[in-house]
Amino acid sequence: LSFAAAASNRGIWPDGTKATICNILIWSGEDDLNDTIVPRLMAMGADLERIDLLKGIKKGDSVRAFDPDRDMEALRDAVENKEISMMIIDPIVMMVKGDSYKNAEVRSALQPLVDLAREYNCAIYGITHFNKGSSGKDPLERLTGSVGFGAVVRIAFASTKYKEDEGTMLFARIKNNI
């Protein structure tokens, strides 16, 4: 969320440079938008006018959960109409309707996002977690689910508590093939 706040208000990136202001879309399946996401964004000084929260798909009078198999066109329209330059999906596994531990199914499920990012020059941040009990392994091998999650992305970052100082966080690039 700190990336969204920085990009919405020309804040500071982790490397100390100023962010380019842009419009952001957030799709969270883990945290409630009203009691968690919005208060955190406000506490970080985000410009909420630049942040669109994906709550679901409206059909008539009802709203149903966003379904990546059926609703990619609606997502594409939101990115185009609202000039979204950054999308955050937490957790990225929500994009996978099949088996998130099968490489081919993960790559197939994420390809529409890759295409959307390329077409609209939109950065997509997919959030996931490390597997428990995987300490000491290559960070890309520690990602929950298939290795496809780490393979399909161009750049991957990880954050963790820094061992020597529990109050300090480490933010590091764990993959870069650009």
Coordinates of C-alpha atoms in Angstrom, one line a residue:
L1 CA 0.0 0.0 0.0
S2 CA 2.9 2.3 0.5
F3 CA 3.6 2.1 -3.2
A4 CA 0.0 3.2 -3.9
A5 CA 0.3 6.1 -1.5
A6 CA 3.6 7.2 -3.0
A7 CA 2.4 7.0 -6.6
S8 CA -0.9 8.8 -5.7
N9 CA 0.8 11.8 -4.1
R10 CA 4.2 12.0 -5.7
G11 CA 5.8 10.5 -2.6
I12 CA 9.1 8.8 -2.1
W13 CA 10.0 5.3 -3.4
P14 CA 12.1 2.9 -1.2
D15 CA 15.2 4.0 -3.0
G16 CA 14.6 7.7 -2.1
T17 CA 13.5 9.0 -5.5
K18 CA 10.3 10.9 -6.1
A19 CA 7.4 8.9 -7.5
T20 CA 5.6 9.9 -10.7
I21 CA 2.0 10.6 -9.9
C22 CA -0.5 8.1 -11.3
N23 CA -3.9 6.5 -10.9
I24 CA -4.0 3.1 -9.1
L25 CA -6.4 0.2 -8.9
I26 CA -6.3 -2.1 -5.9
W27 CA -8.0 -5.5 -5.8
S28 CA -7.7 -7.1 -2.3
G29 CA -9.2 -10.4 -1.4
E30 CA -7.5 -10.5 2.0
D31 CA -8.2 -7.2 3.7
D32 CA -11.5 -5.3 3.9
L33 CA -11.5 -2.2 1.8
N34 CA -13.3 0.1 4.3
D35 CA -11.9 -1.0 7.7
T36 CA -8.3 -1.9 6.6
I37 CA -7.2 -0.7 3.1
V38 CA -8.7 2.8 3.1
P39 CA -7.6 3.7 6.7
R40 CA -4.0 2.5 5.9
L41 CA -3.9 4.5 2.7
M42 CA -5.1 7.6 4.6
A43 CA -2.5 7.1 7.3
M44 CA 0.2 7.0 4.6
G45 CA -1.1 10.2 3.1
A46 CA -2.5 8.7 -0.1
D47 CA -4.5 10.8 -2.5
L48 CA -7.7 8.7 -2.5
E49 CA -9.0 10.5 -5.6
R50 CA -6.3 8.7 -7.5
I51 CA -7.0 5.2 -6.1
D52 CA -9.8 3.0 -7.4
L53 CA -10.8 0.0 -5.2
L54 CA -12.1 -3.0 -7.0
K55 CA -15.1 -4.0 -5.0
G56 CA -16.9 -6.3 -7.4
I57 CA -18.9 -6.3 -10.6
K58 CA -22.3 -4.6 -10.7
K59 CA -25.0 -6.5 -12.5
G60 CA -28.3 -4.6 -12.2
D61 CA -28.9 -4.0 -8.5
S62 CA -26.5 -6.6 -7.2
V63 CA -22.8 -6.7 -6.9
R64 CA -20.8 -10.0 -7.2
A65 CA -17.2 -10.7 -6.6
F66 CA -14.8 -10.0 -9.4
D67 CA -14.1 -13.3 -11.4
P68 CA -10.9 -13.1 -13.6
D69 CA -12.3 -15.8 -15.9
R70 CA -15.4 -13.7 -16.7
D71 CA -14.5 -10.1 -15.9
M72 CA -11.1 -9.3 -17.6
E73 CA -13.0 -7.1 -20.1
A74 CA -14.4 -5.0 -17.2
L75 CA -10.9 -4.8 -15.7
R76 CA -9.5 -3.7 -19.1
D77 CA -12.2 -1.0 -19.3
A78 CA -11.4 0.3 -15.8
V79 CA -7.7 0.5 -16.6
E80 CA -8.5 2.4 -19.9
N81 CA -11.3 4.7 -18.7
K82 CA -9.6 5.6 -15.4
E83 CA -6.1 5.8 -16.9
I84 CA -4.7 3.3 -14.4
S85 CA -1.0 3.1 -14.4
M86 CA -0.5 0.8 -11.4
M87 CA -2.6 -2.2 -10.3
I88 CA -2.1 -4.0 -7.0
I89 CA -3.6 -7.5 -6.6
D90 CA -3.5 -9.0 -3.1
P91 CA -3.1 -12.0 -3.2
I92 CA -2.1 -12.6 -6.8
V93 CA -3.3 -16.2 -6.5
M94 CA -6.9 -14.8 -6.9
M95 CA -6.1 -14.7 -10.6
V96 CA -5.8 -18.4 -10.8
K97 CA -9.0 -20.4 -11.0
G98 CA -7.3 -23.7 -11.5
D99 CA -4.5 -25.3 -9.5
S100 CA -2.2 -22.6 -8.3
Y101 CA 0.6 -25.2 -7.8
K102 CA 0.6 -26.1 -11.5
N103 CA 3.0 -24.0 -13.6
A104 CA 1.0 -24.2 -16.9
E105 CA -2.3 -23.2 -15.1
V106 CA -0.6 -20.2 -13.3
R107 CA 1.0 -18.9 -16.5
S108 CA -2.2 -19.3 -18.4
A109 CA -4.2 -17.5 -15.7
L110 CA -1.7 -14.6 -15.5
Q111 CA -1.3 -14.1 -19.2
P112 CA -4.3 -11.8 -19.5
L113 CA -2.7 -9.5 -16.9
V114 CA 0.6 -9.6 -18.8
D115 CA -1.2 -8.6 -21.9
L116 CA -3.1 -5.8 -20.1
A117 CA 0.1 -4.5 -18.6
R118 CA 1.8 -4.4 -22.0
E119 CA -1.2 -2.8 -23.8
Y120 CA -1.8 0.0 -21.3
N121 CA 1.8 0.4 -20.0
C122 CA 0.4 -0.5 -16.5
A123 CA 2.6 -1.8 -13.7
I124 CA 1.1 -4.7 -11.9
Y125 CA 2.1 -5.6 -8.4
G126 CA 1.0 -9.1 -7.4
I127 CA 1.4 -9.8 -3.7
T128 CA 2.0 -13.3 -2.3
H129 CA 3.8 -14.8 0.7
F130 CA 6.7 -17.2 1.3
N131 CA 5.9 -20.8 2.1
K132 CA 6.4 -21.7 5.8
G133 CA 9.4 -23.7 6.6
S134 CA 11.3 -22.7 3.4
S135 CA 14.0 -20.6 5.0
G136 CA 17.4 -20.8 3.4
K137 CA 16.0 -21.6 -0.1
D138 CA 16.1 -19.2 -3.1
P139 CA 13.4 -16.6 -2.6
L140 CA 11.7 -17.4 -5.9
E141 CA 11.4 -21.0 -4.8
R142 CA 9.8 -19.9 -1.5
L143 CA 6.8 -18.2 -3.2
T144 CA 3.4 -19.8 -2.3
G145 CA 2.1 -21.9 -5.2
S146 CA 3.8 -22.7 -8.5
V147 CA 7.1 -21.4 -9.6
G148 CA 5.1 -19.8 -12.4
F149 CA 4.3 -16.9 -10.1
G150 CA 8.0 -16.0 -10.0
A151 CA 8.7 -17.0 -13.6
V152 CA 6.1 -14.9 -15.4
V153 CA 7.1 -11.6 -13.8
R154 CA 9.8 -9.4 -15.0
I155 CA 10.9 -8.1 -11.6
A156 CA 10.2 -9.6 -8.2
F157 CA 10.7 -8.0 -4.8
A158 CA 10.6 -9.4 -1.3
S159 CA 10.3 -7.7 2.1
T160 CA 11.2 -9.1 5.5
K161 CA 12.3 -8.2 8.9
Y162 CA 16.0 -7.6 9.1
K163 CA 17.5 -10.2 11.5
E164 CA 20.0 -7.9 13.2
D165 CA 17.4 -5.3 14.0
E166 CA 13.8 -6.4 14.4
G167 CA 12.5 -2.8 13.9
T168 CA 14.1 -2.6 10.4
M169 CA 12.6 -4.0 7.3
L170 CA 14.6 -5.2 4.3
F171 CA 13.1 -4.6 0.8
A172 CA 15.1 -6.4 -1.9
R173 CA 14.9 -7.3 -5.6
I174 CA 14.9 -11.1 -5.9
K175 CA 14.5 -11.3 -9.7
N176 CA 15.2 -8.9 -12.5
N177 CA 15.2 -9.9 -16.2
I178 CA 14.6 -6.6 -17.8

